[in-house]
XYZ file of C-alpha atoms in Angstrom:
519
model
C 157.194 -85.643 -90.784
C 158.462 -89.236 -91.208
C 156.085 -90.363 -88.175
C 152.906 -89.627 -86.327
C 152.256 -88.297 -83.074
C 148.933 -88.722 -81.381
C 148.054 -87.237 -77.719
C 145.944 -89.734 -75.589
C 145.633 -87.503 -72.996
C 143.047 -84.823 -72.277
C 145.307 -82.487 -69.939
C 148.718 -81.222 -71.000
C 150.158 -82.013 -67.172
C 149.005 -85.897 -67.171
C 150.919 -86.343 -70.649
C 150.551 -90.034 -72.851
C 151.435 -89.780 -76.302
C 151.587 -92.512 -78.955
C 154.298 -92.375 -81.311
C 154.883 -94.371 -84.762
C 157.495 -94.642 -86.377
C 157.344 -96.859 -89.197
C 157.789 -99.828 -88.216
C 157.672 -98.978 -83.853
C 155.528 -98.161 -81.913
C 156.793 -95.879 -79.006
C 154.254 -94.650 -75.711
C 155.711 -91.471 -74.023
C 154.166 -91.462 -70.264
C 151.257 -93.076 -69.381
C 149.454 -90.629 -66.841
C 145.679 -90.974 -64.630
C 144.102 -88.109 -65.285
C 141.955 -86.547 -62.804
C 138.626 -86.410 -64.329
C 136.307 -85.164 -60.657
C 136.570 -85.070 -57.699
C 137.017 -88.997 -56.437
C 137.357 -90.072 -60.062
C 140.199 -91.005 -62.723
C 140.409 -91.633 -66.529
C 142.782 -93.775 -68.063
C 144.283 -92.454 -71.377
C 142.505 -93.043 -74.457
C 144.941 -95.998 -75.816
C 142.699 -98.471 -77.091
C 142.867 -102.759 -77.039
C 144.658 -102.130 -80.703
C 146.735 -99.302 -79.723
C 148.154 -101.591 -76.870
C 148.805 -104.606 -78.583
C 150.810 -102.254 -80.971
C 152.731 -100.329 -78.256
C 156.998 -101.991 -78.648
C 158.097 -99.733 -75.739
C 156.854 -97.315 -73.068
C 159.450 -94.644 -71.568
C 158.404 -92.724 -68.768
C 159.646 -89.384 -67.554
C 158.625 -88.886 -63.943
C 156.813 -91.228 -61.153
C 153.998 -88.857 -61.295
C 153.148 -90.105 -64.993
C 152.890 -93.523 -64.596
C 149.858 -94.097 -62.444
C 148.027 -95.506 -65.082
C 150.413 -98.134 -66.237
C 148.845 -100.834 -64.521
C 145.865 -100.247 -66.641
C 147.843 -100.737 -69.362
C 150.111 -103.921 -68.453
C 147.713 -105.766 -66.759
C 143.935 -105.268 -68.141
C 145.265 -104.960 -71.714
C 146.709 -107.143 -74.662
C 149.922 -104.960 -74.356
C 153.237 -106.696 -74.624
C 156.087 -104.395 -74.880
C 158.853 -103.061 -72.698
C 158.806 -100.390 -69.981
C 162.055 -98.549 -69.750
C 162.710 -95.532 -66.889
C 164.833 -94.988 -64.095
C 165.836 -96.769 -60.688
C 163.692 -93.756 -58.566
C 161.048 -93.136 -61.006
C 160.048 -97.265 -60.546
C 160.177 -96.843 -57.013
C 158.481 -93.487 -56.415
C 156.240 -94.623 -59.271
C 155.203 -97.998 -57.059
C 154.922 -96.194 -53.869
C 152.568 -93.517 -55.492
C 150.441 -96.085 -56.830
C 150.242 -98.123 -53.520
C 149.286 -94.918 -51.977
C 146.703 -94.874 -54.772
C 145.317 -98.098 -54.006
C 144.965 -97.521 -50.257
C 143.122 -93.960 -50.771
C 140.346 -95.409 -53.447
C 140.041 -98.855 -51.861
C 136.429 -97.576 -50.977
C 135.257 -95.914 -53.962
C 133.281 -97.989 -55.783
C 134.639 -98.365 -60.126
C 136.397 -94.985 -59.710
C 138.332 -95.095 -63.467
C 136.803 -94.782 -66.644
C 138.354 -96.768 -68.499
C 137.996 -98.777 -72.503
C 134.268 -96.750 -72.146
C 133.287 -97.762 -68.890
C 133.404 -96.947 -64.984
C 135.680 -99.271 -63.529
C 137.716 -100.877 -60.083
C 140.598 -99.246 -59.395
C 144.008 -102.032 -59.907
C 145.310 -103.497 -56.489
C 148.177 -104.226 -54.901
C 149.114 -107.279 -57.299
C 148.771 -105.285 -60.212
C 150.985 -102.663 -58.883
C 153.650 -105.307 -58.450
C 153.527 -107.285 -61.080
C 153.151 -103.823 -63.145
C 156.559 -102.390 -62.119
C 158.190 -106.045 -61.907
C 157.957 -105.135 -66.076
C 159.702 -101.981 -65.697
C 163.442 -101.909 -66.704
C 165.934 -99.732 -64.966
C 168.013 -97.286 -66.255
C 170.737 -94.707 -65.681
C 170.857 -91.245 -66.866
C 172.804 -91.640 -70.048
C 172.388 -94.404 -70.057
C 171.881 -96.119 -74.389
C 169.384 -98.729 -74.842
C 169.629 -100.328 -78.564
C 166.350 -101.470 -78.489
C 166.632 -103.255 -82.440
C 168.645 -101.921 -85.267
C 166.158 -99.513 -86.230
C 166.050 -97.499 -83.088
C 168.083 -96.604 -79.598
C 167.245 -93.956 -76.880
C 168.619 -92.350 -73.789
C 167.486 -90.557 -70.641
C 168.559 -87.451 -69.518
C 167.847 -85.441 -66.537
C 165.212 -82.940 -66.214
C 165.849 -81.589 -63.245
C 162.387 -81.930 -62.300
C 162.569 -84.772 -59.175
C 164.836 -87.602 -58.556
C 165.516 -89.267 -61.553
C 162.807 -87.452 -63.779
C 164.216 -87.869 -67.381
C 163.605 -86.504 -71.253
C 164.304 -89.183 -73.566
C 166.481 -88.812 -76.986
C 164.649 -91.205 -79.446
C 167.302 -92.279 -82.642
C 166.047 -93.606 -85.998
C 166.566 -95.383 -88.647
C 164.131 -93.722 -91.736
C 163.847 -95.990 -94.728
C 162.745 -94.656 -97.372
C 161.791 -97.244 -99.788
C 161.041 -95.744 -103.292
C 164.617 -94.149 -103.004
C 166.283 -96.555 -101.397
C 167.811 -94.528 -98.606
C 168.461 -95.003 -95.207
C 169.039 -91.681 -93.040
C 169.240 -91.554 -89.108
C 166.634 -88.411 -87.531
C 166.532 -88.122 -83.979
C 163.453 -87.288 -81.556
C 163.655 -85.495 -78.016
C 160.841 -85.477 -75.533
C 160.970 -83.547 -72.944
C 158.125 -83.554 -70.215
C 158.199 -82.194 -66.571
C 161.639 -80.348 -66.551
C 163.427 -77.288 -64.559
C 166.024 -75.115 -63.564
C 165.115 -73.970 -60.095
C 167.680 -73.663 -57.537
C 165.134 -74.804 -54.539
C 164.919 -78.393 -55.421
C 166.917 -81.593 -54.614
C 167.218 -83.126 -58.270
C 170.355 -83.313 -60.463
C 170.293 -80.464 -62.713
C 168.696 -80.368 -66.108
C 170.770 -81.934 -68.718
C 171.170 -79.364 -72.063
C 172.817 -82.374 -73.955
C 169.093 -82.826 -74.786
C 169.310 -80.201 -77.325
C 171.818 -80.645 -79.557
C 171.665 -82.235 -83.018
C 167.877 -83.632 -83.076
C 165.434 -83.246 -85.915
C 162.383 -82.996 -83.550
C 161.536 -81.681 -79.982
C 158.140 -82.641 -78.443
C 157.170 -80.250 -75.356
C 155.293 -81.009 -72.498
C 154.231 -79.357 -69.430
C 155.401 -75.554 -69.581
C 154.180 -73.031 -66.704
C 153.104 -69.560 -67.236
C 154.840 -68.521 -64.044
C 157.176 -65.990 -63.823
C 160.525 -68.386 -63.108
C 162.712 -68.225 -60.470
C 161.199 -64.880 -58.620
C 157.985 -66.092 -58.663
C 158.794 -69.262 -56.823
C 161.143 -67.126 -54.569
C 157.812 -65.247 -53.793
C 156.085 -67.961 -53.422
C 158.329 -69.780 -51.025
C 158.420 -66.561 -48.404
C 154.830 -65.935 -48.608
C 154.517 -69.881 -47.671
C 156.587 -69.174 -44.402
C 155.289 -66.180 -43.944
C 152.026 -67.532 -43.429
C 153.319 -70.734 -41.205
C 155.095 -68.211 -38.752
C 152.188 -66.096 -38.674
C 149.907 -68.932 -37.796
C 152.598 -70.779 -35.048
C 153.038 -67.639 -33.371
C 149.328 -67.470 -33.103
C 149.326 -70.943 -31.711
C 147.120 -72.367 -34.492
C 148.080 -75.375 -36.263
C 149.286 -75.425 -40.322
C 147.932 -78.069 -42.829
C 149.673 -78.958 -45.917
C 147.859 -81.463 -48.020
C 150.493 -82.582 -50.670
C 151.725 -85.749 -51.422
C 154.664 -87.098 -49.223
C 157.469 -87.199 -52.718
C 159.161 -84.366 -54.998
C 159.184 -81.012 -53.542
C 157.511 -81.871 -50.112
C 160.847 -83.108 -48.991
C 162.312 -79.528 -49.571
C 158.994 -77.668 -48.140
C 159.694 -80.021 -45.012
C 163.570 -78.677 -44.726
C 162.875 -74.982 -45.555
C 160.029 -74.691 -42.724
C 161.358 -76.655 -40.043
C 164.730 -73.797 -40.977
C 162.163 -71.006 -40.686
C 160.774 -72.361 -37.050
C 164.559 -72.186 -35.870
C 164.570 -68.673 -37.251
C 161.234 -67.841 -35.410
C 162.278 -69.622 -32.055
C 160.229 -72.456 -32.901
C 162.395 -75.184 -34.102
C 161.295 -77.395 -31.107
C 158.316 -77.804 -32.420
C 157.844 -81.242 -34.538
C 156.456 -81.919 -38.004
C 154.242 -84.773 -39.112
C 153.642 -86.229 -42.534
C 150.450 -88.187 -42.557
C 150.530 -91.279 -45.708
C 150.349 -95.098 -45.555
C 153.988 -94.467 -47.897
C 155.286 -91.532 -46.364
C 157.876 -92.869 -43.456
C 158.861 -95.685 -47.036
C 158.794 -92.534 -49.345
C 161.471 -90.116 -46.843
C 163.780 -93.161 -46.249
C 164.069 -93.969 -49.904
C 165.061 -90.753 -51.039
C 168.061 -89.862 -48.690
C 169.028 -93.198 -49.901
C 169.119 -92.216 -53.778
C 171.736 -89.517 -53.098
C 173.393 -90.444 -56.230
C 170.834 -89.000 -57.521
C 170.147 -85.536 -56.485
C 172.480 -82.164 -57.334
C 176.456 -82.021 -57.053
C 175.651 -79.978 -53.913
C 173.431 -82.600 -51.824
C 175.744 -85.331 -53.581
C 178.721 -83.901 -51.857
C 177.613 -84.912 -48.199
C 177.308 -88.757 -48.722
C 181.275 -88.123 -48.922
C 181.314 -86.884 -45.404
C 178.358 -89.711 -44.297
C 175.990 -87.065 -44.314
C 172.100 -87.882 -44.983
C 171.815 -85.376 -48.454
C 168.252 -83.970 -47.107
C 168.395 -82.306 -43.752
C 165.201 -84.009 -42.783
C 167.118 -86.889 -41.914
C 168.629 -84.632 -39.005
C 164.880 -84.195 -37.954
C 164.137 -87.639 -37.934
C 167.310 -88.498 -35.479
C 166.388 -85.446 -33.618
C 162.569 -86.264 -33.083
C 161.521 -83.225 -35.012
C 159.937 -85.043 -38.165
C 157.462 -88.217 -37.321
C 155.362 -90.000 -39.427
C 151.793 -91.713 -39.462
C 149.521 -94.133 -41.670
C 146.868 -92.410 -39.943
C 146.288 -88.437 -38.717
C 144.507 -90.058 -35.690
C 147.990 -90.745 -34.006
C 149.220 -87.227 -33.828
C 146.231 -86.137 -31.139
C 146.671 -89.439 -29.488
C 150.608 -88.845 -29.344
C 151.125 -85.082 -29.569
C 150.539 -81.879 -28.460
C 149.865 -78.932 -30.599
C 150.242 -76.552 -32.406
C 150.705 -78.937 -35.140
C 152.761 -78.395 -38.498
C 150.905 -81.977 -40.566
C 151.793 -82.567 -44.139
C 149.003 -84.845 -45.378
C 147.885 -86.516 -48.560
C 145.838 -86.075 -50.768
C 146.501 -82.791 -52.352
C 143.431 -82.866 -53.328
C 142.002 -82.853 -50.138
C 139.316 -85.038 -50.886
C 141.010 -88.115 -50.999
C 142.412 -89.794 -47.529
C 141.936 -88.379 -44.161
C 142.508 -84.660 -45.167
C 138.537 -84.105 -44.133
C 138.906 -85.924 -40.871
C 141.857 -84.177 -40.160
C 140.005 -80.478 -40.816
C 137.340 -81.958 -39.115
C 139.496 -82.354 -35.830
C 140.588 -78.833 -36.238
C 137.694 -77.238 -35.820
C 137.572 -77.449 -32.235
C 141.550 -75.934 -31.825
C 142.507 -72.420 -32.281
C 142.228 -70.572 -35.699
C 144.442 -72.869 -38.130
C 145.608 -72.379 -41.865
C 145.699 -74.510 -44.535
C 148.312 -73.974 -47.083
C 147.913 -75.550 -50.589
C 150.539 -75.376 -52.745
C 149.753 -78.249 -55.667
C 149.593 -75.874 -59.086
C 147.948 -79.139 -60.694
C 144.439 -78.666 -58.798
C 141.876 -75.689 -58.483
C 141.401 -74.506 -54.763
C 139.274 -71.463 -55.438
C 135.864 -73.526 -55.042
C 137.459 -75.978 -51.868
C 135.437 -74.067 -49.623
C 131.896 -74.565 -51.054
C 132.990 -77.951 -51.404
C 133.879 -78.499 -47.752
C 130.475 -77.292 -46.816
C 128.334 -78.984 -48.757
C 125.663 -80.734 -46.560
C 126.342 -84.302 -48.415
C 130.206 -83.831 -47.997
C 131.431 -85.883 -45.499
C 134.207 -83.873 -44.301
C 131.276 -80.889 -43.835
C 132.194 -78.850 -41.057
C 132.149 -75.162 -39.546
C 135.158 -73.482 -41.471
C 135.057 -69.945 -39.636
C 138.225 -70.584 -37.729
C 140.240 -72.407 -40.529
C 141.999 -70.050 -43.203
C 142.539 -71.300 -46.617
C 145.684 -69.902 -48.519
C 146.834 -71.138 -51.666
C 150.458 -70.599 -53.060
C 150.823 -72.431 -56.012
C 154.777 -74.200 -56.416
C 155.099 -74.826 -60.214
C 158.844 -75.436 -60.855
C 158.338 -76.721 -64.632
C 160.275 -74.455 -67.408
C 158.574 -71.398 -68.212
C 157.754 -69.773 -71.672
C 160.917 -67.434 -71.324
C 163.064 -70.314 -69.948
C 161.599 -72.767 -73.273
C 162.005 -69.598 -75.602
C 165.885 -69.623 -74.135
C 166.504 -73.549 -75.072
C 165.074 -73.073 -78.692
C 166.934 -70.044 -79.339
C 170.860 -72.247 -78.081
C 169.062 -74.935 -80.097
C 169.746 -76.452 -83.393
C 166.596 -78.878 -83.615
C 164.237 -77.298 -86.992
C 161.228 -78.849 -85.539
C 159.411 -78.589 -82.083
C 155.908 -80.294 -81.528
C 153.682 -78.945 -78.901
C 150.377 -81.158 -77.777
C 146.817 -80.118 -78.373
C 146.032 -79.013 -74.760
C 148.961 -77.081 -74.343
C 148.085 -73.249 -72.771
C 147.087 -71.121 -74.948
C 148.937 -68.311 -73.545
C 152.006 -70.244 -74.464
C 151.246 -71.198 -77.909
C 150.045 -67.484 -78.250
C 153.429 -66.156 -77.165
C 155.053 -68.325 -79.153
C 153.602 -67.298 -82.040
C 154.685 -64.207 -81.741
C 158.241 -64.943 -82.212
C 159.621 -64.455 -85.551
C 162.559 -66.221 -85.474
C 161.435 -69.527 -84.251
C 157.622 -69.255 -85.575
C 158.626 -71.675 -89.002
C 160.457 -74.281 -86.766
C 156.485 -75.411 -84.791
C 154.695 -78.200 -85.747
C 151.174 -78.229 -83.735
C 149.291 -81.803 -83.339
C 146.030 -81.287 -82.829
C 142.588 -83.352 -81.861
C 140.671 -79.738 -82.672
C 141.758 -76.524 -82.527
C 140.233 -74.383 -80.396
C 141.333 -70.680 -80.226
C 142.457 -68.464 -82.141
C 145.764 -68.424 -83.610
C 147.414 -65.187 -84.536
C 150.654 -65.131 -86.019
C 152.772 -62.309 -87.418
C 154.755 -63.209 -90.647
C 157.567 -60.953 -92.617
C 158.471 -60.954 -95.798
C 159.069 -64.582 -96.744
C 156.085 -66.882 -96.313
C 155.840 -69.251 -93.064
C 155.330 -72.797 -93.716
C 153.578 -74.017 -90.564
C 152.367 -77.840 -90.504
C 149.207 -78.847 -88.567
C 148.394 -82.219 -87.513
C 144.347 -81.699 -86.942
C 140.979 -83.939 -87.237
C 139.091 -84.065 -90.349
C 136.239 -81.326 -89.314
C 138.872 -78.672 -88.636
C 140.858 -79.227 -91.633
C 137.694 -78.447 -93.648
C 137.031 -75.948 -91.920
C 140.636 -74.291 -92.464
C 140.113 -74.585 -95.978
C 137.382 -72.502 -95.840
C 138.596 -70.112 -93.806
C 141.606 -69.846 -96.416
C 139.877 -70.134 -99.288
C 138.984 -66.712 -99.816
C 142.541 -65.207 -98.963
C 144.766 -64.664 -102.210
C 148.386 -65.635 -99.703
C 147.163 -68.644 -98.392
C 147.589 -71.847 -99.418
C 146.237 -75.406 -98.079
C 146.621 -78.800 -98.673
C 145.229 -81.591 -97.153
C 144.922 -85.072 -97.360
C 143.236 -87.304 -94.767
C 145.239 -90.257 -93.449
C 143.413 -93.310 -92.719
C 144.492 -95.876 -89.404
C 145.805 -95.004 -86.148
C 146.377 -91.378 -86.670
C 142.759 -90.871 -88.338
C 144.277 -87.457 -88.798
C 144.455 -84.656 -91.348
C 147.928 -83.301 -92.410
C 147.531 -80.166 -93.644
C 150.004 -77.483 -95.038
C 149.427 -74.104 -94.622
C 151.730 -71.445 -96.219
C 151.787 -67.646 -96.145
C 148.980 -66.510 -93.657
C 148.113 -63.571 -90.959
C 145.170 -64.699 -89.240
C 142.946 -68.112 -88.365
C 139.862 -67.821 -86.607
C 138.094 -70.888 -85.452
């Protein structure tokens, strides 16, 4: 490869990945990775790595949450390029942020240390640096390199990125173009709002970087999902208990809001209102009827009859769909049973704890968590810790979780690289193992993966025929010497190494003809 790829992130679903080219310097995403409980991590991109960073692209608004970090605490200096409703998803998320941690005390490890989370000005002044785009829209950043978004069909105006070239080659004297495609948080389901997933994507690059691929089973899984999710709020209404969704009021919470207040008019409860709790939520739902443009041909085609594109905006007018900075307002307000949608998914950030606290006195209620992107099988211990402060007598609440994960899945990615022409795709370090596993077992597309690797760490098992498979690595210094051990002793195996000093401070390593690699 003519460049370097390094991932900064420890988790495959908060992506940040540095990318040289010769002579740029390209981040992909810069996410905040969830590192416990009440606490964050920056990525690892360090005072030099900043200063060296020409351009940042970002894909969605859920992978920029730690760009203030980066604009505003660091020596950094280079352009921010996405689109107009990642920006202002991006902002509101972060405000949201800022309000929900504004009592935890240095929250973010960050350049080594426990830090304060950013505030309010650095939010502002962060995306005040952040240039807009339209999907397809060119940007000649020099004459060396040009990119372009394209939709991912992931949320409204989520984006892969084509990255064009120039590769010098100096000893020769040539100058050949190579193109790079990124592609992060992307999907084809038919349940969201988003414009569809742009295949353009595909054609005619040199190199395809993956991120973010579910193990789900596709479109019948979410299907599944979806009917076990009303299943269980119709179950609970007609029981008059109350249902609690902690999720975050943007992306697929505006469809979960229209698809159960349809199910209560199917039940013979559609009188009864729904309430998103968020100090961004009533700014959130307002902004995204407004970026119609935005969303598929089929919402699209109501702003020509002066239609709101989501049908929550019916709800609103009606009185049907209210919302609060604070779940105290609902009791004072309301009466139940109560349908809440309330941040933090996480339910351990915001009022989610006050709210279950306040439940405990009403009729059996259920709590449906539906966030694939955190682990609910321990919530309960949690909750009832005696140093928790949401601690409380769970016996009448029911848990349930139905994870939503609408990224592509491995048969959906196996489907794009077989229509695809690209030689080369690039998975991260932390990607599943169960998809790099099933990968590898595909013979026709096992000698177009590159892997780029911190460490690696499982097994890798891949079936070769009769010509020999030239895989390339891109791996620290202890595992390549390790490889080389392993391989030494095997007459169909070759490796070469050599260690590359600066940013990368990795080991390219070229490994030809082989059946098996145990760590």
């Amino acid at each position: 490869m003519d460049f370097s790829v390094q991932n900064l992130s420890n988790n495959e679903n908060e992506p940040c990945i540095y990318l040289s080219l010769q002579s740029n310097n390209v981040l992909l995403d810069c996410s905040l990775q969830r590192f416990s409980k009440k606490l964050f991590k920056t990525p690892n991109f360090t005072q030099q790595i900043s200063k060296e960073i020409d351009f940042v692209l970002i894909t969605n608004y859920n992978h920029l949450l730690a760009l203030p970090f980066l604009t505003e605490f660091t020596d950094f200096n280079g352009k921010i390029f996405a689109t107009e409703p990642v920006a202002e998803f991006g902002k509101l998320m972060m405000l949201e942020l800022v309000t929900l941690m504004k009592e935890e005390q240095n929250p973010v490890f960050f350049e080594g240390k426990f830090t304060s989370f950013y505030d309010v000005h650095d939010v502002e002044s962060c995306v005040s640096k952040i240039k807009r785009l339209h999907f397809s829209e060119n940007v000649q950043f020099n004459d060396k390199i040009s990119f372009t978004p394209l939709s991912s069909g992931f949320s409204l105006g989520s984006s892969n990125w084509i990255i064009n070239y120039l590769n010098l080659q100096v000893r020769v004297s040539t100058i050949s173009e190579h193109s790079i495609s990124y592609m992060s948080n992307s999907s084809f389901s038919e349940f969201g709002h988003a414009s569809a997933f742009e295949q353009n994507l595909l054609n005619n690059n040199d190199y395809f970087i993956f991120n973010n691929i579910s193990v789900n089973d596709g479109q019948s899984r979410i299907k599944k999902t979806l009917e076990q999710i009303c299943s269980a709020t119709s179950k609970t209404i007609q029981d008059k208990g109350n249902v609690i969704f902690p999720i975050s009021p943007f992306g697929y919470a505006y469809d979960l809001i229209n698809l159960i207040s349809t199910q209560l008019e199917t039940i013979g409860f559609g009188h009864i209102p729904i309430h998103v709790v968020s100090p961004v939520a009533k700014f959130s739902f307002h902004m995204a009827n407004i970026f119609g443009e935005w969303m598929n041909k089929n919402l699209q085609n109501n702003l020509y009859f002066s239609k709101k594109p989501l049908k929550y905006g019916n709800l609103i007018e009606n009185g049907l769909l209210h919302f609060h900075e604070e779940a105290s307002t609902i009791f004072a307000n309301f009466q139940g049973p109560f349908i809440i949608f309330i941040t933090h998914p996480s339910l351990e950030l915001g009022e989610a704890g006050i709210l279950l606290q306040e439940l405990r006195y009403h009729r059996a209620s259920s709590v449906i968590c539906t966030d694939s992107n955190y682990n609910y099988q321990n919530l309960g211990i949690y909750l009832n810790q005696p140093n928790n402060s949401t601690n409380f007598n769970m016996e009448k609440i029911k848990f349930f979780e139905f994870n939503l994960n609408f990224c592509l899945t491995v048969d959906e990615l196996f489907n794009l690289i077989s229509i695809s022409n690209t030689k080369n795709f690039i998975f991260p370090n932390n990607i599943n193992p169960k998809i790099l596993k099933t990968l590898s077992e595909q013979q026709n597309i096992i000698n177009k993966v590159h892997y780029f690797s911190e460490e690696l760490g499982f097994k890798l098992d891949f079936k070769i025929d009769k010509s020999l498979i030239n895989l390339n690595f891109w791996i620290n210094e202890k595992t390549a010497v390790k490889l080389k051990s392993i391989c030494s002793n095997s007459s169909n195996v070759k490796v070469d190494g050599n260690f590359e000093l600066g940013l990368n401070l990795k080991n390219y390593i070229n490994i030809k003809g082989f059946n098996k690699i145990q760590r």
